[in-house]
Amino acid sequence: MRACYNGAMHRLKPLFTAMLILATLLPKASAFAQSGIRLNLSDPMIDSFPQVSVFVQVRDETGKPLDDFPASGLSLLEDNQVAPDLTVDPVQVGTRLVYALNTSPALRIRDTLGRSRYELILNALLNWWALPEYAPLGVDDLSLITAEGIQVEHTQASAEIASVLANLKPSFESEGDFELLFRALDLTNAPAPISGMPSYIFFITPLLRPSLTIPLESIIARAQASQTTIIPILVGPPEIMGQAEVDAFQRLAVETGGSLLLFESSQGLQNLAQDLIAQRTQYQLTYRSPATTSGPHEITVRLSLNDVEAEAPSRSYILELLAPEVTLLNLPGEILRSSDDPALPLEKMAPASQAVEFAVQFPDGYPRPVIQAQLLDNGEIVDQRLQPPFSPLTWDLRNQLDDATHELQVTLLDSLGLQANSPAAEIGIRVELPPRGLAALRPALSSLLLALGVLLAGVALAAILLTTGRRTVPATPSSTATQQAAQPTAVSRMRRGLPDEPIEAYLYPLEGDPDSPGTIYLTGMEINIGRDPNFAAVPLDDPSVDGLHARIIRHVDGSYFLRDQGSKAGTWVHYKPLPETGQKLAHGDIVHFGRSAYRFAFVDAPPQKEIRRTPLDEPIESSKDNVS
């Protein structure tokens, strides 16, 4: 047997030329017949919809990649609409290469030099993988399958697959058939590790008869579904190319975008390896899809190069668009609007607004921009945003002055025009209006009436005394002295304005005592402190005191709570400004209303503990004796 199996190859060139012309005329070919240029289009990538990407291969009539054409020559149409914002970028994606080696008995045949067909194929593959371009890791995805089974699966190192093949000891017992090719397609059936990575199967085999168990149509259909290019490499003498069995291999190549080769030991597989290096770089076309509806959408890519035009077979993707889902977050069930300041305008009662937060999800898996958000109160728009941030929206409560139940809802519009409504949420608003007019003075009315009653009683008593003095004889010195001793007590009692209710505590002048004039008595009722008698139960004649300066509130536990009412000079406890939230008063506290100083005290003052020191040389008394 001759060392070169393809010595008569020159006699078959007219046949290959005819086959090539026939291949360009087949319906599955991806080009216009007059151009000879073929375009292969990958499946669309819609993970980032509405941004869509596809990869395109551009080859000449011999199957070699074209890379010397301007990117502007490519155009893309989706549903017959030209993508106006198309970007074209060359991207290195690598290749997925599956070597299906049919180790049948025919590969043991030796040439005149004693070399078996298997040894020649082995050397050609090892030389292929030894090329510097195949040395880098992580560029290609490589697999090897033989008649004995899968030897290497999805390695990224050419050295690994070369080592396995170099140490392989085939049995050469199985005749092999197209079932090996069918199993090789399992290695390209899964999505490629990198989007746009082209897949190739090199079916290295002696000439086979058509399979009776696996129809050729099934193999072609699987290859087309996974976009796998099949390149049959026949091993044998040149005469086999004229046999009828070659038609099946030719059909495999043409209908999957590949080419049929006859192995020549003198040339090896170097040319094929070099051609595949160029296939690592694909053109990525990216654009914004105009699709706004669910269903199938068709993509077509065209190439215009001088007077030559080519068009790739259309690819489709199925889109399922769903409206966004909106969820309201952290809304209270009830909002209380209140104020204890009668001078505060009603619309300024707290809170004046409520933040309405919400979350947006896209159940179709395609996040996209929101272009409008609206807040509805009982169906009426109360807030709207056309620019981010959209959350939170603001619910204005200034006009909510009555108790009512409101139904809140958020509606959104996304960039595709799909609208979403959140579930309605019921929120109750309860309004506690501040006291107005006489109601504002109600806490001080009892004290005012008491003071007025004491004053009237004093006037009446004075009139009686004057009248009695005119009608009676002059009193004796002793009786006059008695009357003079009694009168100060009555007068001082009127000045203090002692209330009828039991006194629990008092605020007496800092330089005086509880019996001093100007003492403020606390009988368990809320009392206003200020300079204006229309608001204050006990008016203070001090220009540093506001009309309504402070308020003293009694709690259920018997304690008294002091709160400033926005005074200018402030309210102070122990020479420290009163906190905005107020402060609980303790027995003995020094309180300033502006410059007016008082001491707070309970009538029943809590006992004070007395601590006595005991010398070390004296016996220690019991705690009952030490603390009183």
mmCIF file of N, CA and C in Angstrom, residues 372-415:
data_model
loop_
_atom_site.group_PDB
_atom_site.id
_atom_site.type_symbol
_atom_site.label_atom_id
_atom_site.label_comp_id
_atom_site.label_asym_id
_atom_site.label_seq_id
_atom_site.Cartn_x
_atom_site.Cartn_y
_atom_site.Cartn_z
ATOM 1 N N GLN A 372 -42.323 55.486 35.398
ATOM 2 C CA GLN A 372 -43.345 56.279 36.087
ATOM 3 C C GLN A 372 -43.847 55.515 37.302
ATOM 4 N N ALA A 373 -44.051 56.246 38.394
ATOM 5 C CA ALA A 373 -44.634 55.677 39.605
ATOM 6 C C ALA A 373 -45.670 56.654 40.137
ATOM 7 N N GLN A 374 -46.820 56.133 40.524
ATOM 8 C CA GLN A 374 -47.900 56.971 41.047
ATOM 9 C C GLN A 374 -48.412 56.381 42.355
ATOM 10 N N LEU A 375 -48.777 57.282 43.274
ATOM 11 C CA LEU A 375 -49.410 56.890 44.528
ATOM 12 C C LEU A 375 -50.864 57.324 44.478
ATOM 13 N N LEU A 376 -51.775 56.381 44.712
ATOM 14 C CA LEU A 376 -53.204 56.655 44.654
ATOM 15 C C LEU A 376 -53.796 56.543 46.049
ATOM 16 N N ASP A 377 -54.578 57.553 46.423
ATOM 17 C CA ASP A 377 -55.321 57.561 47.676
ATOM 18 C C ASP A 377 -56.798 57.530 47.325
ATOM 19 N N ASN A 378 -57.433 56.405 47.627
ATOM 20 C CA ASN A 378 -58.841 56.207 47.254
ATOM 21 C C ASN A 378 -59.064 56.463 45.768
ATOM 22 N N GLY A 379 -58.095 56.020 44.957
ATOM 23 C CA GLY A 379 -58.223 56.123 43.508
ATOM 24 C C GLY A 379 -57.745 57.425 42.912
ATOM 25 N N GLU A 380 -57.362 58.392 43.728
ATOM 26 C CA GLU A 380 -56.894 59.679 43.226
ATOM 27 C C GLU A 380 -55.377 59.780 43.374
ATOM 28 N N ILE A 381 -54.721 60.319 42.352
ATOM 29 C CA ILE A 381 -53.266 60.453 42.360
ATOM 30 C C ILE A 381 -52.867 61.551 43.345
ATOM 31 N N VAL A 382 -52.029 61.192 44.311
ATOM 32 C CA VAL A 382 -51.564 62.165 45.300
ATOM 33 C C VAL A 382 -50.060 62.404 45.199
ATOM 34 N N ASP A 383 -49.357 61.552 44.459
ATOM 35 C CA ASP A 383 -47.927 61.775 44.211
ATOM 36 C C ASP A 383 -47.539 61.026 42.945
ATOM 37 N N GLN A 384 -46.598 61.607 42.192
ATOM 38 C CA GLN A 384 -46.159 60.995 40.934
ATOM 39 C C GLN A 384 -44.688 61.293 40.722
ATOM 40 N N ARG A 385 -43.954 60.299 40.252
ATOM 41 C CA ARG A 385 -42.532 60.458 39.942
ATOM 42 C C ARG A 385 -42.293 59.996 38.509
ATOM 43 N N LEU A 386 -41.506 60.787 37.778
ATOM 44 C CA LEU A 386 -41.128 60.435 36.411
ATOM 45 C C LEU A 386 -39.630 60.201 36.288
ATOM 46 N N GLN A 387 -38.899 60.400 37.388
ATOM 47 C CA GLN A 387 -37.457 60.194 37.402
ATOM 48 C C GLN A 387 -37.095 59.427 38.672
ATOM 49 N N PRO A 388 -36.048 58.594 38.608
ATOM 50 C CA PRO A 388 -35.624 57.910 39.831
ATOM 51 C C PRO A 388 -35.016 58.900 40.809
ATOM 52 N N PRO A 389 -35.041 58.618 42.114
ATOM 53 C CA PRO A 389 -35.587 57.397 42.714
ATOM 54 C C PRO A 389 -37.105 57.446 42.797
ATOM 55 N N PHE A 390 -37.735 56.292 42.575
ATOM 56 C CA PHE A 390 -39.188 56.231 42.576
ATOM 57 C C PHE A 390 -39.746 55.861 43.949
ATOM 58 N N SER A 391 -38.952 55.198 44.767
ATOM 59 C CA SER A 391 -39.389 54.822 46.110
ATOM 60 C C SER A 391 -38.486 55.514 47.128
ATOM 61 N N PRO A 392 -39.069 56.128 48.187
ATOM 62 C CA PRO A 392 -40.489 56.097 48.511
ATOM 63 C C PRO A 392 -41.264 57.237 47.858
ATOM 64 N N LEU A 393 -42.567 57.019 47.672
ATOM 65 C CA LEU A 393 -43.482 58.092 47.314
ATOM 66 C C LEU A 393 -43.958 58.771 48.601
ATOM 67 N N THR A 394 -44.504 59.979 48.473
ATOM 68 C CA THR A 394 -44.886 60.759 49.651
ATOM 69 C C THR A 394 -46.390 60.980 49.671
ATOM 70 N N TRP A 395 -46.995 60.623 50.774
ATOM 71 C CA TRP A 395 -48.428 60.843 50.988
ATOM 72 C C TRP A 395 -48.570 62.085 51.868
ATOM 73 N N ASP A 396 -49.126 63.164 51.309
ATOM 74 C CA ASP A 396 -49.304 64.429 52.019
ATOM 75 C C ASP A 396 -50.514 64.304 52.937
ATOM 76 N N LEU A 397 -50.294 64.496 54.243
ATOM 77 C CA LEU A 397 -51.369 64.341 55.232
ATOM 78 C C LEU A 397 -51.882 65.665 55.766
ATOM 79 N N ARG A 398 -51.421 66.785 55.250
ATOM 80 C CA ARG A 398 -51.775 68.076 55.838
ATOM 81 C C ARG A 398 -53.259 68.377 55.758
ATOM 82 N N ASN A 399 -53.936 67.840 54.764
ATOM 83 C CA ASN A 399 -55.372 68.099 54.630
ATOM 84 C C ASN A 399 -56.222 67.017 55.280
ATOM 85 N N GLN A 400 -55.587 66.048 55.929
ATOM 86 C CA GLN A 400 -56.332 64.981 56.592
ATOM 87 C C GLN A 400 -56.646 65.427 58.019
ATOM 88 N N LEU A 401 -57.836 65.998 58.212
ATOM 89 C CA LEU A 401 -58.216 66.573 59.504
ATOM 90 C C LEU A 401 -59.365 65.832 60.152
ATOM 91 N N ASP A 402 -59.796 64.720 59.568
ATOM 92 C CA ASP A 402 -60.906 63.941 60.109
ATOM 93 C C ASP A 402 -60.514 62.470 60.169
ATOM 94 N N ASP A 403 -61.142 61.766 61.092
ATOM 95 C CA ASP A 403 -60.942 60.321 61.156
ATOM 96 C C ASP A 403 -61.517 59.681 59.894
ATOM 97 N N ALA A 404 -60.728 58.820 59.265
ATOM 98 C CA ALA A 404 -61.183 58.172 58.025
ATOM 99 C C ALA A 404 -60.287 56.981 57.726
ATOM 100 N N THR A 405 -60.789 56.101 56.862
ATOM 101 C CA THR A 405 -60.019 54.960 56.361
ATOM 102 C C THR A 405 -59.683 55.211 54.902
ATOM 103 N N HIS A 406 -58.419 55.069 54.572
ATOM 104 C CA HIS A 406 -57.944 55.352 53.214
ATOM 105 C C HIS A 406 -57.414 54.071 52.576
ATOM 106 N N GLU A 407 -57.561 53.997 51.262
ATOM 107 C CA GLU A 407 -57.061 52.859 50.490
ATOM 108 C C GLU A 407 -55.910 53.340 49.616
ATOM 109 N N LEU A 408 -54.713 52.877 49.929
ATOM 110 C CA LEU A 408 -53.513 53.293 49.197
ATOM 111 C C LEU A 408 -53.116 52.227 48.185
ATOM 112 N N GLN A 409 -52.595 52.697 47.050
ATOM 113 C CA GLN A 409 -52.142 51.791 45.995
ATOM 114 C C GLN A 409 -51.046 52.485 45.197
ATOM 115 N N VAL A 410 -50.047 51.714 44.771
ATOM 116 C CA VAL A 410 -48.969 52.220 43.918
ATOM 117 C C VAL A 410 -49.101 51.584 42.548
ATOM 118 N N THR A 411 -49.023 52.405 41.508
ATOM 119 C CA THR A 411 -49.066 51.906 40.135
ATOM 120 C C THR A 411 -47.780 52.303 39.426
ATOM 121 N N LEU A 412 -47.226 51.363 38.633
ATOM 122 C CA LEU A 412 -45.960 51.570 37.933
ATOM 123 C C LEU A 412 -46.139 51.383 36.441
ATOM 124 N N LEU A 413 -45.240 52.019 35.692
ATOM 125 C CA LEU A 413 -45.158 51.837 34.244
ATOM 126 C C LEU A 413 -43.695 51.590 33.912
ATOM 127 N N ASP A 414 -43.410 50.430 33.247
ATOM 128 C CA ASP A 414 -42.017 50.136 32.911
ATOM 129 C C ASP A 414 -41.694 50.602 31.501
ATOM 130 N N SER A 415 -40.437 50.401 31.101
ATOM 131 C CA SER A 415 -39.965 50.918 29.816
ATOM 132 C C SER A 415 -40.609 50.224 28.629
#
